[in-house]
GROMACS .gro file of C-alpha atoms in nm:
model
  410
    1MET     CA    1  -0.829  -1.956  -0.028
    2LYS     CA    2  -1.087  -1.895   0.238
    3LYS     CA    3  -1.311  -1.596   0.171
    4PHE     CA    4  -1.393  -1.333   0.429
    5GLY     CA    5  -1.767  -1.387   0.445
    6LEU     CA    6  -1.825  -1.018   0.513
    7ILE     CA    7  -2.067  -0.881   0.258
    8SER     CA    8  -1.904  -0.713  -0.041
    9ALA     CA    9  -2.079  -0.386   0.037
   10ILE     CA   10  -1.817  -0.302   0.300
   11THR     CA   11  -1.552  -0.180   0.054
   12PRO     CA   12  -1.369  -0.291  -0.259
   13PHE     CA   13  -1.053  -0.261  -0.050
   14VAL     CA   14  -1.147  -0.578   0.136
   15ILE     CA   15  -1.128  -0.769  -0.191
   16ALA     CA   16  -0.773  -0.644  -0.240
   17LEU     CA   17  -0.684  -0.769   0.105
   18CYS     CA   18  -0.813  -1.116   0.025
   19ALA     CA   19  -0.573  -1.144  -0.265
   20CYS     CA   20  -0.279  -1.159  -0.027
   21GLY     CA   21  -0.391  -1.504   0.085
   22GLY     CA   22  -0.268  -1.709   0.377
   23ASN     CA   23   0.015  -1.910   0.225
   24GLY     CA   24   0.271  -2.037   0.471
   25LYS     CA   25   0.021  -2.077   0.755
   26VAL     CA   26   0.164  -2.286   1.039
   27SER     CA   27   0.053  -2.329   1.397
   28GLU     CA   28   0.396  -2.436   1.522
   29PRO     CA   29   0.663  -2.171   1.445
   30VAL     CA   30   1.031  -2.242   1.402
   31ALA     CA   31   1.266  -2.195   1.696
   32THR     CA   32   1.328  -1.845   1.826
   33ASP     CA   33   1.558  -1.689   2.083
   34ALA     CA   34   1.278  -1.671   2.338
   35SER     CA   35   1.192  -1.954   2.575
   36PRO     CA   36   0.853  -2.009   2.739
   37LYS     CA   37   1.017  -1.958   3.076
   38LYS     CA   38   1.153  -1.620   2.975
   39ALA     CA   39   0.820  -1.512   2.831
   40ALA     CA   40   0.648  -1.603   3.159
   41LEU     CA   41   0.896  -1.398   3.363
   42LEU     CA   42   0.910  -1.084   3.150
   43GLN     CA   43   0.713  -0.875   3.394
   44GLN     CA   44   0.980  -0.924   3.661
   45ILE     CA   45   1.285  -0.820   3.458
   46ASN     CA   46   1.416  -0.465   3.414
   47PRO     CA   47   1.081  -0.289   3.371
   48LEU     CA   48   1.080   0.022   3.150
   49ARG     CA   49   0.838   0.310   3.184
   50LEU     CA   50   0.634   0.286   2.866
   51ASP     CA   51   0.341   0.481   2.727
   52ASN     CA   52   0.051   0.235   2.739
   53ASP     CA   53  -0.079   0.361   2.404
   54SER     CA   54   0.238   0.232   2.233
   55ARG     CA   55   0.264  -0.119   2.382
   56ILE     CA   56   0.045  -0.313   2.142
   57ALA     CA   57  -0.034  -0.259   1.775
   58THR     CA   58  -0.245  -0.457   1.529
   59SER     CA   59  -0.375  -0.407   1.178
   60PHE     CA   60  -0.535  -0.642   0.926
   61ALA     CA   61  -0.372  -0.976   1.001
   62HIS     CA   62  -0.082  -0.945   1.246
   63THR     CA   63  -0.011  -0.813   1.594
   64VAL     CA   64   0.304  -0.678   1.758
   65ALA     CA   65   0.337  -0.630   2.135
   66LEU     CA   66   0.600  -0.476   2.361
   67ALA     CA   67   0.706  -0.615   2.699
   68THR     CA   68   0.825  -0.393   2.982
   69ASP     CA   69   1.179  -0.527   2.946
   70GLY     CA   70   1.193  -0.375   2.596
   71MET     CA   71   1.154  -0.704   2.407
   72VAL     CA   72   0.904  -0.739   2.121
   73PHE     CA   73   0.673  -1.027   2.026
   74SER     CA   74   0.464  -1.078   1.712
   75TRP     CA   75   0.209  -1.322   1.570
   76GLY     CA   76  -0.033  -1.366   1.281
   77PHE     CA   77   0.017  -1.330   0.905
   78ASN     CA   78   0.380  -1.323   0.792
   79GLY     CA   79   0.364  -1.358   0.415
   80THR     CA   80   0.543  -1.024   0.381
   81GLY     CA   81   0.780  -1.063   0.676
   82ALA     CA   82   0.572  -0.836   0.900
   83LEU     CA   83   0.646  -1.050   1.208
   84GLY     CA   84   1.016  -0.964   1.184
   85THR     CA   85   1.123  -1.323   1.249
   86SER     CA   86   1.360  -1.353   0.947
   87ASP     CA   87   1.119  -1.588   0.766
   88TYR     CA   88   0.778  -1.579   0.602
   89LEU     CA   89   0.588  -1.831   0.815
   90ASP     CA   90   0.257  -1.731   0.971
   91SER     CA   91   0.224  -1.804   1.342
   92THR     CA   92  -0.083  -1.846   1.561
   93THR     CA   93   0.139  -1.811   1.869
   94PRO     CA   94   0.374  -1.529   1.975
   95ARG     CA   95   0.734  -1.529   1.859
   96GLN     CA   96   1.005  -1.305   1.997
   97ILE     CA   97   1.172  -1.076   1.743
   98SER     CA   98   1.548  -1.131   1.758
   99GLY     CA   99   1.784  -0.835   1.742
  100LEU     CA  100   1.545  -0.588   1.902
  101SER     CA  101   1.603  -0.462   2.257
  102ASN     CA  102   1.533  -0.150   2.461
  103VAL     CA  103   1.222  -0.085   2.250
  104ARG     CA  104   0.991   0.191   2.373
  105ALA     CA  105   0.705   0.181   2.119
  106VAL     CA  106   0.567  -0.032   1.835
  107SER     CA  107   0.334   0.036   1.543
  108VAL     CA  108   0.206  -0.166   1.247
  109GLY     CA  109   0.070  -0.100   0.901
  110GLN     CA  110  -0.128  -0.339   0.687
  111TYR     CA  111   0.171  -0.564   0.614
  112HIS     CA  112   0.468  -0.395   0.781
  113SER     CA  113   0.580  -0.309   1.133
  114ALA     CA  114   0.797  -0.053   1.312
  115ALA     CA  115   0.969  -0.016   1.648
  116LEU     CA  116   1.117   0.283   1.831
  117ARG     CA  117   1.419   0.209   2.046
  118GLY     CA  118   1.527   0.395   2.356
  119ASP     CA  119   1.817   0.554   2.167
  120GLY     CA  120   1.570   0.738   1.941
  121THR     CA  121   1.623   0.521   1.633
  122VAL     CA  122   1.344   0.363   1.426
  123TRP     CA  123   1.354   0.007   1.294
  124THR     CA  124   1.113  -0.135   1.035
  125TRP     CA  125   1.038  -0.469   0.868
  126GLY     CA  126   0.786  -0.636   0.638
  127PHE     CA  127   0.632  -0.522   0.311
  128ASN     CA  128   0.822  -0.247   0.129
  129ALA     CA  129   0.667  -0.223  -0.218
  130ASP     CA  130   0.552   0.132  -0.140
  131GLY     CA  131   0.862   0.239   0.051
  132GLN     CA  132   0.689   0.209   0.389
  133LEU     CA  133   1.007   0.077   0.554
  134GLY     CA  134   1.196   0.397   0.478
  135VAL     CA  135   1.505   0.212   0.360
  136GLY     CA  136   1.486   0.283  -0.013
  137SER     CA  137   1.332   0.084  -0.296
  138GLY     CA  138   1.580  -0.203  -0.324
  139SER     CA  139   1.374  -0.466  -0.143
  140TYR     CA  140   1.014  -0.580  -0.196
  141SER     CA  141   1.006  -0.699   0.164
  142ILE     CA  142   1.248  -0.738   0.454
  143PRO     CA  143   1.162  -1.003   0.717
  144ARG     CA  144   1.389  -0.867   0.992
  145PRO     CA  145   1.423  -0.532   1.173
  146THR     CA  146   1.620  -0.282   0.965
  147LEU     CA  147   1.744   0.060   1.075
  148VAL     CA  148   1.584   0.364   0.912
  149SER     CA  149   1.896   0.566   0.843
  150GLY     CA  150   1.916   0.943   0.867
  151LEU     CA  151   1.656   0.964   1.142
  152SER     CA  152   1.742   1.026   1.508
  153ASP     CA  153   1.598   1.165   1.831
  154VAL     CA  154   1.257   1.013   1.755
  155ALA     CA  155   0.997   1.035   2.032
  156ALA     CA  156   0.699   0.852   1.876
  157ILE     CA  157   0.598   0.647   1.572
  158ALA     CA  158   0.277   0.562   1.386
  159SER     CA  159   0.187   0.350   1.085
  160ASN     CA  160  -0.101   0.302   0.845
  161SER     CA  161  -0.155   0.067   0.551
  162ASN     CA  162   0.141   0.178   0.341
  163ARG     CA  163   0.305   0.458   0.536
  164THR     CA  164   0.506   0.525   0.852
  165LEU     CA  165   0.537   0.845   1.056
  166ALA     CA  166   0.797   0.951   1.311
  167LEU     CA  167   0.778   1.239   1.557
  168ARG     CA  168   1.116   1.379   1.656
  169LYS     CA  169   1.186   1.536   1.993
  170ASP     CA  170   1.210   1.878   1.826
  171GLY     CA  171   0.836   1.859   1.745
  172ASN     CA  172   0.877   1.795   1.371
  173VAL     CA  173   0.711   1.502   1.192
  174TRP     CA  174   0.873   1.287   0.925
  175GLY     CA  175   0.697   1.039   0.697
  176TRP     CA  176   0.770   0.780   0.430
  177GLY     CA  177   0.583   0.531   0.216
  178SER     CA  178   0.277   0.578  -0.003
  179SER     CA  179  -0.019   0.802   0.069
  180ARG     CA  180  -0.305   0.962  -0.123
  181THR     CA  181  -0.109   1.288  -0.134
  182GLY     CA  182   0.249   1.177  -0.207
  183SER     CA  183   0.510   0.903  -0.180
  184SER     CA  184   0.870   0.862  -0.065
  185ASN     CA  185   1.085   0.559   0.020
  186ARG     CA  186   1.302   0.766   0.256
  187PRO     CA  187   1.204   0.987   0.551
  188VAL     CA  188   1.080   1.331   0.445
  189VAL     CA  189   0.979   1.606   0.685
  190VAL     CA  190   0.610   1.700   0.683
  191SER     CA  191   0.601   2.066   0.584
  192ASN     CA  192   0.405   2.338   0.764
  193LEU     CA  193   0.386   2.138   1.086
  194SER     CA  194   0.573   2.206   1.411
  195ASN     CA  195   0.539   2.190   1.790
  196VAL     CA  196   0.383   1.845   1.766
  197LYS     CA  197   0.353   1.627   2.076
  198ALA     CA  198   0.166   1.320   1.942
  199ILE     CA  199   0.087   1.154   1.608
  200ALA     CA  200  -0.146   0.893   1.460
  201ALA     CA  201  -0.192   0.739   1.117
  202GLY     CA  202  -0.527   0.635   0.978
  203ASP     CA  203  -0.555   0.432   0.660
  204SER     CA  204  -0.621   0.741   0.449
  205ALA     CA  205  -0.533   1.036   0.673
  206ASN     CA  206  -0.264   1.136   0.921
  207TYR     CA  207  -0.306   1.326   1.248
  208ALA     CA  208  -0.088   1.537   1.477
  209ILE     CA  209  -0.159   1.696   1.814
  210LYS     CA  210   0.028   2.021   1.874
  211SER     CA  211   0.160   2.129   2.214
  212ASP     CA  212  -0.133   2.373   2.247
  213GLY     CA  213  -0.383   2.084   2.229
  214SER     CA  214  -0.502   2.158   1.876
  215LEU     CA  215  -0.541   1.874   1.625
  216TRP     CA  216  -0.416   1.882   1.266
  217ALA     CA  217  -0.474   1.641   0.975
  218TRP     CA  218  -0.359   1.577   0.620
  219GLY     CA  219  -0.427   1.321   0.349
  220ALA     CA  220  -0.742   1.197   0.176
  221ASN     CA  221  -1.074   1.352   0.274
  222ASN     CA  222  -1.342   1.184   0.064
  223TYR     CA  223  -1.546   1.104   0.375
  224GLY     CA  224  -1.452   1.410   0.578
  225GLN     CA  225  -1.176   1.224   0.766
  226LEU     CA  226  -0.970   1.543   0.795
  227GLY     CA  227  -1.245   1.694   1.009
  228ASN     CA  228  -1.222   2.042   0.858
  229GLY     CA  229  -1.580   2.063   0.731
  230SER     CA  230  -1.498   1.976   0.369
  231THR     CA  231  -1.432   1.668   0.157
  232PHE     CA  232  -1.128   1.800  -0.031
  233PRO     CA  233  -0.792   1.630   0.027
  234SER     CA  234  -0.494   1.819   0.158
  235SER     CA  235  -0.123   1.740   0.143
  236THR     CA  236  -0.065   2.020   0.392
  237PRO     CA  237  -0.176   1.978   0.756
  238ILE     CA  238  -0.500   2.161   0.830
  239GLN     CA  239  -0.670   2.206   1.164
  240VAL     CA  240  -0.952   1.975   1.272
  241LEU     CA  241  -1.238   2.208   1.357
  242GLY     CA  242  -1.410   2.246   1.692
  243LEU     CA  243  -1.155   2.063   1.909
  244SER     CA  244  -0.923   2.184   2.183
  245GLY     CA  245  -0.740   2.020   2.467
  246VAL     CA  246  -0.685   1.707   2.256
  247ARG     CA  247  -0.496   1.440   2.450
  248SER     CA  248  -0.500   1.146   2.209
  249VAL     CA  249  -0.596   1.076   1.848
  250ALA     CA  250  -0.660   0.762   1.639
  251GLY     CA  251  -0.736   0.699   1.274
  252GLY     CA  252  -0.947   0.425   1.113
  253MET     CA  253  -1.007   0.341   0.749
  254TYR     CA  254  -1.203   0.659   0.678
  255HIS     CA  255  -1.271   0.807   1.021
  256GLY     CA  256  -1.088   0.975   1.306
  257LEU     CA  257  -1.123   0.977   1.684
  258ALA     CA  258  -1.001   1.226   1.942
  259LEU     CA  259  -0.986   1.206   2.320
  260THR     CA  260  -0.993   1.542   2.497
  261SER     CA  261  -0.857   1.628   2.839
  262ASP     CA  262  -1.204   1.611   2.996
  263GLY     CA  263  -1.229   1.239   2.911
  264LYS     CA  264  -1.473   1.283   2.622
  265VAL     CA  265  -1.443   1.122   2.277
  266TRP     CA  266  -1.508   1.294   1.945
  267ALA     CA  267  -1.542   1.133   1.600
  268TRP     CA  268  -1.562   1.241   1.236
  269GLY     CA  269  -1.551   1.092   0.885
  270THR     CA  270  -1.755   0.801   0.752
  271ASN     CA  271  -2.021   0.642   0.971
  272THR     CA  272  -2.130   0.355   0.747
  273TYR     CA  273  -2.131   0.107   1.034
  274GLY     CA  274  -2.188   0.341   1.326
  275GLN     CA  275  -1.817   0.391   1.399
  276LEU     CA  276  -1.878   0.758   1.482
  277GLY     CA  277  -2.143   0.674   1.737
  278ILE     CA  278  -2.394   0.906   1.570
  279ALA     CA  279  -2.697   0.868   1.343
  280ASN     CA  280  -2.571   1.046   1.030
  281TYR     CA  281  -2.407   0.865   0.735
  282PHE     CA  282  -2.091   1.074   0.776
  283SER     CA  283  -1.970   1.392   0.939
  284PRO     CA  284  -1.689   1.618   0.809
  285VAL     CA  285  -1.662   1.781   1.152
  286ALA     CA  286  -1.602   1.630   1.494
  287GLN     CA  287  -1.910   1.505   1.681
  288GLN     CA  288  -1.913   1.398   2.044
  289VAL     CA  289  -1.970   1.026   2.100
  290LEU     CA  290  -2.262   1.029   2.340
  291GLY     CA  291  -2.274   0.806   2.643
  292LEU     CA  292  -1.898   0.811   2.695
  293SER     CA  293  -1.711   0.980   2.980
  294GLY     CA  294  -1.411   0.905   3.195
  295VAL     CA  295  -1.219   0.768   2.894
  296LYS     CA  296  -0.842   0.719   2.928
  297SER     CA  297  -0.749   0.584   2.584
  298ILE     CA  298  -0.892   0.524   2.237
  299SER     CA  299  -0.820   0.319   1.924
  300ALA     CA  300  -0.974   0.307   1.578
  301GLY     CA  301  -1.014  -0.009   1.374
  302ALA     CA  302  -1.098  -0.010   1.006
  303TYR     CA  303  -1.470   0.022   1.075
  304HIS     CA  304  -1.507   0.014   1.453
  305SER     CA  305  -1.397   0.234   1.742
  306VAL     CA  306  -1.282   0.141   2.091
  307ALA     CA  307  -1.245   0.329   2.420
  308VAL     CA  308  -1.090   0.224   2.751
  309LEU     CA  309  -1.244   0.385   3.059
  310ASN     CA  310  -1.057   0.491   3.370
  311SER     CA  311  -1.218   0.190   3.536
  312GLY     CA  312  -1.042  -0.044   3.292
  313ARG     CA  313  -1.362  -0.137   3.109
  314ILE     CA  314  -1.368  -0.145   2.727
  315LEU     CA  315  -1.649  -0.007   2.510
  316SER     CA  316  -1.676  -0.050   2.131
  317TRP     CA  317  -1.904   0.073   1.853
  318GLY     CA  318  -1.924   0.033   1.475
  319LEU     CA  319  -1.878  -0.291   1.279
  320ASN     CA  320  -1.896  -0.613   1.483
  321TYR     CA  321  -1.950  -0.877   1.214
  322TYR     CA  322  -1.658  -1.090   1.336
  323GLY     CA  323  -1.700  -1.018   1.708
  324ALA     CA  324  -1.454  -0.728   1.748
  325PHE     CA  325  -1.664  -0.589   2.037
  326GLY     CA  326  -1.601  -0.896   2.253
  327SER     CA  327  -1.957  -0.861   2.379
  328GLY     CA  328  -2.055  -1.222   2.321
  329SER     CA  329  -2.254  -1.132   2.011
  330TYR     CA  330  -2.187  -1.121   1.636
  331VAL     CA  331  -2.446  -0.850   1.579
  332PHE     CA  332  -2.348  -0.687   1.249
  333SER     CA  333  -2.300  -0.332   1.381
  334ASN     CA  334  -2.404  -0.099   1.660
  335SER     CA  335  -2.356   0.278   1.691
  336THR     CA  336  -2.403   0.261   2.069
  337PRO     CA  337  -2.087   0.195   2.275
  338THR     CA  338  -2.107  -0.169   2.383
  339GLU     CA  339  -1.914  -0.319   2.674
  340MET     CA  340  -1.665  -0.602   2.630
  341LEU     CA  341  -1.751  -0.899   2.850
  342GLY     CA  342  -1.563  -0.956   3.172
  343VAL     CA  343  -1.299  -0.683   3.130
  344ASN     CA  344  -1.226  -0.432   3.405
  345ASN     CA  345  -0.847  -0.398   3.397
  346ALA     CA  346  -0.748  -0.297   3.044
  347ALA     CA  347  -0.429  -0.092   3.025
  348SER     CA  348  -0.342  -0.082   2.652
  349ILE     CA  349  -0.577  -0.113   2.354
  350ALA     CA  350  -0.536  -0.170   1.980
  351ALA     CA  351  -0.819  -0.204   1.728
  352GLY     CA  352  -0.743  -0.400   1.411
  353TYR     CA  353  -0.942  -0.423   1.091
  354TYR     CA  354  -1.204  -0.663   1.231
  355HIS     CA  355  -1.060  -0.752   1.572
  356THR     CA  356  -0.946  -0.592   1.896
  357MET     CA  357  -0.642  -0.660   2.116
  358PHE     CA  358  -0.561  -0.535   2.465
  359ILE     CA  359  -0.309  -0.572   2.744
  360SER     CA  360  -0.442  -0.596   3.098
  361SER     CA  361  -0.297  -0.416   3.398
  362THR     CA  362  -0.133  -0.746   3.496
  363GLY     CA  363   0.052  -0.776   3.163
  364ASP     CA  364  -0.172  -1.042   3.008
  365VAL     CA  365  -0.280  -1.011   2.643
  366PHE     CA  366  -0.630  -1.075   2.508
  367GLY     CA  367  -0.800  -1.059   2.168
  368THR     CA  368  -1.145  -1.085   2.017
  369GLY     CA  369  -1.289  -1.090   1.665
  370TYR     CA  370  -1.144  -1.194   1.330
  371ASN     CA  371  -0.867  -1.454   1.360
  372TYR     CA  372  -0.819  -1.625   1.023
  373TYR     CA  373  -0.444  -1.558   1.025
  374GLY     CA  374  -0.396  -1.617   1.396
  375GLN     CA  375  -0.370  -1.245   1.472
  376LEU     CA  376  -0.530  -1.302   1.815
  377GLY     CA  377  -0.245  -1.532   1.916
  378THR     CA  378  -0.475  -1.799   2.059
  379HIS     CA  379  -0.307  -2.095   1.885
  380THR     CA  380  -0.613  -2.127   1.661
  381THR     CA  381  -0.757  -1.953   1.356
  382SER     CA  382  -1.115  -1.944   1.485
  383ASN     CA  383  -1.302  -1.618   1.527
  384THR     CA  384  -1.441  -1.531   1.869
  385ALA     CA  385  -1.702  -1.290   2.006
  386VAL     CA  386  -1.555  -1.298   2.357
  387PRO     CA  387  -1.201  -1.200   2.458
  388LEU     CA  388  -0.957  -1.491   2.467
  389GLN     CA  389  -0.612  -1.486   2.620
  390THR     CA  390  -0.308  -1.486   2.393
  391VAL     CA  391  -0.094  -1.791   2.457
  392GLY     CA  392   0.276  -1.792   2.534
  393VAL     CA  393   0.571  -1.850   2.302
  394ARG     CA  394   0.530  -2.182   2.116
  395GLY     CA  395   0.182  -2.209   2.272
  396VAL     CA  396   0.316  -2.281   2.621
  397GLY     CA  397   0.129  -2.100   2.897
  398ASN     CA  398   0.017  -1.744   2.837
  399LEU     CA  399   0.209  -1.441   2.712
  400LYS     CA  400   0.319  -1.209   2.993
  401LEU     CA  401   0.433  -0.859   2.894
  402GLY     CA  402   0.494  -0.712   3.238
  403THR     CA  403   0.321  -0.464   3.463
  404ASN     CA  404   0.353  -0.106   3.347
  405THR     CA  405   0.338   0.192   3.578
  406LEU     CA  406   0.316   0.475   3.324
  407THR     CA  407  -0.027   0.590   3.209
  408PRO     CA  408  -0.090   0.786   2.887
  409SER     CA  409   0.019   1.149   2.924
  410ASN     CA  410  -0.229   1.434   2.926
   0.00000   0.00000   0.00000
């Protein structure tokens, strides 16, 4: 098995990830319901109004993306069925997920995935050893979309390594899977939390934005990732200090990001690789990321952070060992926001463990960074320090996900 090459000082968790291996790697996937012609025409068919923040999701080794016709595509590592293609074959090219339609949002954990349909139901697939699919404990993994029963009227979803969250239209949050503060293989309501309008799941902490613009967090807190000024964990949501008017939130391995209504970005938690954009080793309270303004969306990778400006440019900071910045350099890390080369039309962004994916305003998909499992969808497994375009189904042409007209809500 190929080793990561990243120095062991990053975290013992990386070693655990390596143990999953890359068995089943293929560059030519089996037949799917999608044709290259259909993939190329997606942007012209029945466009839905989708939140840009929910159109593409990526984690350690796989990526899931949503087209404006409500169809879903996936690529990368599939040893746990996280691609939802009813098999366990890795794919370096996109494959359409059969049986899913009218999808409005997607999210991924380390080795599982989730989709929210327009009827308010949630569907999950992939690894289930920790109950992260929300369908009980009967299956170690499920390689096809499966309905999460007993959950309806869902407005948003989020996933982290071993857990999934769902926000219902009534403002209550439900969760399932394993976390540092509790486990369940069926949806359970998060207590002492209401009037929520947005959610996010970091690897070790969960976040919720209330309708008044305040930000709340719960979970592990060993690096201050709850942002409440302490390092004590909490199973009950507690308020992130010093923030108001929060518009968007994202969670990394041990850090959090918030975008406020004035277009500024705030960060807290561990700063081992500069992912907070500050000089300190860590911060248990939110600190403004200097040099950033006019930001429209954010995403947090395991150890790097990403922001999309109103101009469509992308800036990244933190760990860049595998080229996740897309800046043309493999410089180990940088706490100063660094611009991705040649990008001025980004619409949707998703930061993975050591890579970054985005959808352009024209519906094209690009990726940069770590690519050992084909998670960039470039029909190769080579890393890259510049953004490369994701190819089409079966490697024919390029993937087209459609032009979206809805921007992230304030």
